[in-house]
XYZ file of C-alpha atoms in Angstrom:
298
model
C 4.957 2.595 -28.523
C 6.866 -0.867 -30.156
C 6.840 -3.733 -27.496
C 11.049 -3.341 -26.597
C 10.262 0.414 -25.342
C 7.281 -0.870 -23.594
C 9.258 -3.725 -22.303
C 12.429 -1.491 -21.384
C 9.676 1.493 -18.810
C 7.841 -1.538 -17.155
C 11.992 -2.630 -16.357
C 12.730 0.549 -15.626
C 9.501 0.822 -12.932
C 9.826 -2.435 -11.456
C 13.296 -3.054 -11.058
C 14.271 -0.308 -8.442
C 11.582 -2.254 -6.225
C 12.685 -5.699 -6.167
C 16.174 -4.567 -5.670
C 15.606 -2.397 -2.925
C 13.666 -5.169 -1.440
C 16.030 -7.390 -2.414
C 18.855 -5.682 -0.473
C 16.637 -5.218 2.285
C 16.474 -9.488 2.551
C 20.031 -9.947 1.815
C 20.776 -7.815 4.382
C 19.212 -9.767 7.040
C 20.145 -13.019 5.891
C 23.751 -11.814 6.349
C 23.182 -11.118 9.665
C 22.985 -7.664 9.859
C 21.226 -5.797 12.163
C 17.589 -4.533 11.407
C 14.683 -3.401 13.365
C 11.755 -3.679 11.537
C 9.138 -2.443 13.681
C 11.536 0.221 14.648
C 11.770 1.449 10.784
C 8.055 0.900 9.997
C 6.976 3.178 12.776
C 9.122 5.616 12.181
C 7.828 5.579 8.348
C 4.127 5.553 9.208
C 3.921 8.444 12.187
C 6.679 10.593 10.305
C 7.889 10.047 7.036
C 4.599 9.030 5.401
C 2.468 11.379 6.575
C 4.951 13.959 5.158
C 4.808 13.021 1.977
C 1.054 12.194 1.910
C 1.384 15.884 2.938
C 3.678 17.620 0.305
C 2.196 15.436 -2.427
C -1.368 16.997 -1.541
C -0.211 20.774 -1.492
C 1.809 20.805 -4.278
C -0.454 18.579 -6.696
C -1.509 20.212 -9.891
C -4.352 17.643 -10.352
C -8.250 19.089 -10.162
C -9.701 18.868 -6.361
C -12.408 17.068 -8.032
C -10.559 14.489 -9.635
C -8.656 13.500 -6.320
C -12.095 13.736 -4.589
C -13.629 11.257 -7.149
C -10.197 8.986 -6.521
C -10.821 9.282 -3.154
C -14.095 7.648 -3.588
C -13.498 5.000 -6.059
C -11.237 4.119 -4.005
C -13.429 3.660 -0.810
C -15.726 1.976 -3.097
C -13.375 -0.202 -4.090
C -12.241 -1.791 -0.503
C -15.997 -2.069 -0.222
C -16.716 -4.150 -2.763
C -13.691 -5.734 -1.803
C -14.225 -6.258 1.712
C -17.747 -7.587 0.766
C -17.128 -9.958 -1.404
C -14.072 -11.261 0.146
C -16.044 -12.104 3.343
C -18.726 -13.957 0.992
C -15.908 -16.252 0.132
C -14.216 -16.789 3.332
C -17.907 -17.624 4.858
C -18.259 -20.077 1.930
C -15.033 -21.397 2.598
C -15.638 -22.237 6.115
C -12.293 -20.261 7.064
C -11.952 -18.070 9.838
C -13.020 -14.490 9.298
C -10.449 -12.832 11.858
C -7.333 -14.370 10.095
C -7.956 -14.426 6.103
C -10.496 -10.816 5.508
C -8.030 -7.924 6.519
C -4.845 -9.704 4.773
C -6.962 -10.177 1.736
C -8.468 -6.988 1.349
C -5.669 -4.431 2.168
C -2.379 -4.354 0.056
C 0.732 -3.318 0.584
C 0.005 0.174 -0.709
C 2.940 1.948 1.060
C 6.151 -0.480 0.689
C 4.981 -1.298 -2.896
C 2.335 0.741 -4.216
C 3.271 4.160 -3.442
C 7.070 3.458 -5.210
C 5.486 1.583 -8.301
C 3.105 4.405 -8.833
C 6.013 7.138 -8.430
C 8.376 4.628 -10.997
C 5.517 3.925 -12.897
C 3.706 6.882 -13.262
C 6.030 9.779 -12.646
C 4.851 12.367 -9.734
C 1.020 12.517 -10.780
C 0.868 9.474 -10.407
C 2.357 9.524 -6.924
C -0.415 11.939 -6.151
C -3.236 9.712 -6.885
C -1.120 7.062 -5.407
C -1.033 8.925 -1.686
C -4.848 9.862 -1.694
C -5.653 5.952 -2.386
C -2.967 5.202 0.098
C -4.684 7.505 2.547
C -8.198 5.714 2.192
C -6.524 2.597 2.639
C -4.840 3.912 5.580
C -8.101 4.922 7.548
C -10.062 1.732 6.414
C -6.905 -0.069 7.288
C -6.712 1.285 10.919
C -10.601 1.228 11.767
C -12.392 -1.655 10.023
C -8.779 -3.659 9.613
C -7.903 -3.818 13.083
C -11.029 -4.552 14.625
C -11.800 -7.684 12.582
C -8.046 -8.850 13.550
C -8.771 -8.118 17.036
C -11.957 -8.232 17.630
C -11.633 -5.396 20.368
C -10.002 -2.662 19.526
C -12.122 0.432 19.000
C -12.090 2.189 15.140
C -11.710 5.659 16.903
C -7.940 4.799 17.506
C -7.134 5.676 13.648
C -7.718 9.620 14.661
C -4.639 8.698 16.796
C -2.085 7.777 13.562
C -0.537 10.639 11.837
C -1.464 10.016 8.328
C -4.931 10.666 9.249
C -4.251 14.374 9.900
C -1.331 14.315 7.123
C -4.048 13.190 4.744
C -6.950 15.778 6.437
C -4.015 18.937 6.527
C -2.974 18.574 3.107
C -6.870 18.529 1.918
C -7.220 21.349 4.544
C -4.162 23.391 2.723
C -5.194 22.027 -1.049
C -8.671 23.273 -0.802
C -7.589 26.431 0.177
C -4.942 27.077 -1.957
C -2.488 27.555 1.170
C 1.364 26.798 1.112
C 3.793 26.763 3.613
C 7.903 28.436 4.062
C 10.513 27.592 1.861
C 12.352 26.081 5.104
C 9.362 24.006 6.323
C 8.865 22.595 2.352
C 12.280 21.819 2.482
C 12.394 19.768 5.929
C 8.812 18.080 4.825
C 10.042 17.369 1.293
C 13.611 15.896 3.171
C 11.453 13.518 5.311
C 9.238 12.571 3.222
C 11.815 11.606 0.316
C 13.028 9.021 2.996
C 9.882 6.873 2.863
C 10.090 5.157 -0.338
C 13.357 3.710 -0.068
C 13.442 2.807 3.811
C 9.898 0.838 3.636
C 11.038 -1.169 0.240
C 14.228 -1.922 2.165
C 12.472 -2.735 5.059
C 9.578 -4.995 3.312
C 12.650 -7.139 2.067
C 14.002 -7.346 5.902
C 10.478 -8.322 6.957
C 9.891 -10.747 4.533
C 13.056 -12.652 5.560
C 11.817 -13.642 8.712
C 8.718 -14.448 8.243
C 7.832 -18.244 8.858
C 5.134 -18.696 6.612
C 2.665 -21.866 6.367
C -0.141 -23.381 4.050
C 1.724 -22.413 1.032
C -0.606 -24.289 -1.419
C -3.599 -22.471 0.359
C -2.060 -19.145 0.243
C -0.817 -19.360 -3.144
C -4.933 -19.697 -4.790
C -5.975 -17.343 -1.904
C -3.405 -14.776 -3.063
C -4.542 -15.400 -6.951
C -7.757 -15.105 -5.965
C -7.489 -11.455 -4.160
C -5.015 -10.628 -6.988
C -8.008 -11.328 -9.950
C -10.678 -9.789 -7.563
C -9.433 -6.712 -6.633
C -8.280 -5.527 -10.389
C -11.864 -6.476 -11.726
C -13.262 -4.525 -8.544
C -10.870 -1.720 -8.809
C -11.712 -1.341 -12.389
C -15.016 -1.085 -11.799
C -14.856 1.681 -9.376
C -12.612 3.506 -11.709
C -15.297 3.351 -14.443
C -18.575 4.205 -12.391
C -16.379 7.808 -10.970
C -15.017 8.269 -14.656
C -11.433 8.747 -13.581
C -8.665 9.427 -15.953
C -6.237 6.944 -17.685
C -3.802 7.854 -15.003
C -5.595 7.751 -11.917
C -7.382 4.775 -12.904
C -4.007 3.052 -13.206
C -3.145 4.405 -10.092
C -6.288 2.828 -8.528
C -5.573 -0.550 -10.342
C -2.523 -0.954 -9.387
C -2.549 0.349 -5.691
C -5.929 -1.868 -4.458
C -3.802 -4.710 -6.518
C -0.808 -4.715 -4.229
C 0.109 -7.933 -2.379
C -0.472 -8.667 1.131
C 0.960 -6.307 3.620
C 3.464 -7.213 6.011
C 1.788 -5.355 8.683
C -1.014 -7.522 8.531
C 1.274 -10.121 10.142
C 2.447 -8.008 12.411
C -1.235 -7.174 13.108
C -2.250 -11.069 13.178
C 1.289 -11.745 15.827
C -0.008 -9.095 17.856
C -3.511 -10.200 17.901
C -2.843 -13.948 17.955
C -5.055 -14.402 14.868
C -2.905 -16.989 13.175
C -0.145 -15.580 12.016
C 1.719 -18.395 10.172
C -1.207 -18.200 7.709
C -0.706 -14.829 6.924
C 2.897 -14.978 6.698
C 2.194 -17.396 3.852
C -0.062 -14.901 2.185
C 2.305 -12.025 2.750
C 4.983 -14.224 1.358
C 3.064 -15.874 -1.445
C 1.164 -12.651 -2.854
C 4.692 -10.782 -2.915
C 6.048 -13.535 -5.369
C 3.113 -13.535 -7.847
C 3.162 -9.973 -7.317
C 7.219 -10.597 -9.038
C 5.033 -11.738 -12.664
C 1.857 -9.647 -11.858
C 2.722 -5.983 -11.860
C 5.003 -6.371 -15.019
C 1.814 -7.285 -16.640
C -0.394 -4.797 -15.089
C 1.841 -2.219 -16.180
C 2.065 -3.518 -19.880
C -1.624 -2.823 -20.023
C -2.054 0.471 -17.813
C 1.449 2.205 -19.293
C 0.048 4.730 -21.750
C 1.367 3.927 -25.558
């Protein structure tokens, strides 16, 4: 593949994703009405799980294969996580604010759409089963460092848990499900994408961030670590060129704006992580072009 047609499918995989989030910030700088929480609820108890759902019953891809992305994956946030907390400790910074922000990514407002842009739909698939380890890891381990309190069984309380644990229920055993109930999963689910890249852009524009110049060599820092980690993972489970782009590019996402939402609710600093959220989305503007020239297949 010549470098212009290279050039013109990263275009092609990025651009839908900073305009959608583009529109999303316009939109609230104009005034406009939009709830954010609202909209990010509704995406993670209905929408999401739905297509974490479909994705899993209809994928083509070896049970193995998703069961060894599934752990590289896991592996992944581990080393990760680990690591991560090594350097905050050495830092002298405060474990509570900077660990969760740093090791979870945005995997559903960016990662999910870059994979399905980037990748096509088997991509997508590996892109929801990483998605779905994030999302238990995220809802367990995440939220009790931010808070300190809250107990790790809440996560069998959020619906992509059991969207994730159906669709592995229904994969393994080769089960399907109506015509009319495919159709109304497939309709919700198709709403995710676009709703929670409109909605990072709406988030974004109101967050008040601080410690730019900190946030900006924190964010390169998690950037560099978590595609050398990621990597790694991919390597020791011997996953496919596809699936270990998937992994590279989902555990590579920027911060999360939940994790200020998390860090507001918690009282764990939250001007910080604005500035993380805000700073790790614009590298993230330069960064997964270049990813993308490298994991594209020629």
């Amino acid at each position: 593949m010549d470098i212009l047609t290279l050039t013109a499918r990263v275009l092609e995989s990025t651009a839908p994703i900073f305009i959608l989030a583009l529109i999303g910030y316009v939109w609230v700088k104009l005034g406009y009405e939009y709830r954010v929480q609202f909209v990010t609820r509704l995406s993670l108890t209905l929408s999401i799980p739905c297509l974490i759902f479909m994705a899993l019953i209809r994928t083509g891809i070896d049970p193995a294969t998703l069961r060894n992305t599934a752990l590289a994956a896991a592996l992944g946030y581990a080393g990760i996580a680990v690591v991560t907390a090594a350097l905050i400790a050495l830092l002298g910074l405060k474990q509570r604010v900077f660990l969760s922000p740093l090791v979870f990514g945005n995997t559903g407002n960016i990662g999910l759409p870059l994979a399905l842009f980037a990748f096509g739909t088997t991509g997508l698939d590996y892109a929801v089963v990483i998605f779905a380890v994030m999302a238990v890891l995220s809802f367990t381990f995440g939220v009790w460092i931010v808070s300190g309190q809250r107990s790790p069984g809440a996560a069998l309380r959020e619906p992509m848990l059991w969207g994730t644990l159906l669709g592995a229920l229904f994969l393994y055993n080769g089960w399907g499900v109506p015509l009319w109930a495919a159709r109304t999963l497939d309709t919700i689910g198709q709403i995710a994408i676009p709703m929670m890249l409109i909605t990072l852009g709406a988030a974004i524009s109101r967050l008040r961030p601080a410690a730019l110049g900190r946030a900006f060599w924190l964010s390169s820092l998690k950037l560099f670590l978590c595609i050398a980690i990621a990597a790694g993972a991919g390597w020791l489970f011997g996953l496919p060129d596809l699936a270990f782009a998937a992994l590279i590019v989902q555990l590579a996402t920027p911060v999360a704006v939940t994790a200020y939402m998390l860090a507001e609710k918690y009282e764990a600093d939250p001007e910080e992580v604005a500035g993380l959220v805000v700073v790790s989305t614009l590298l993230s503007i330069g960064a997964i072009p270049l990813m993308l020239f490298v994991l594209l297949p020629s």
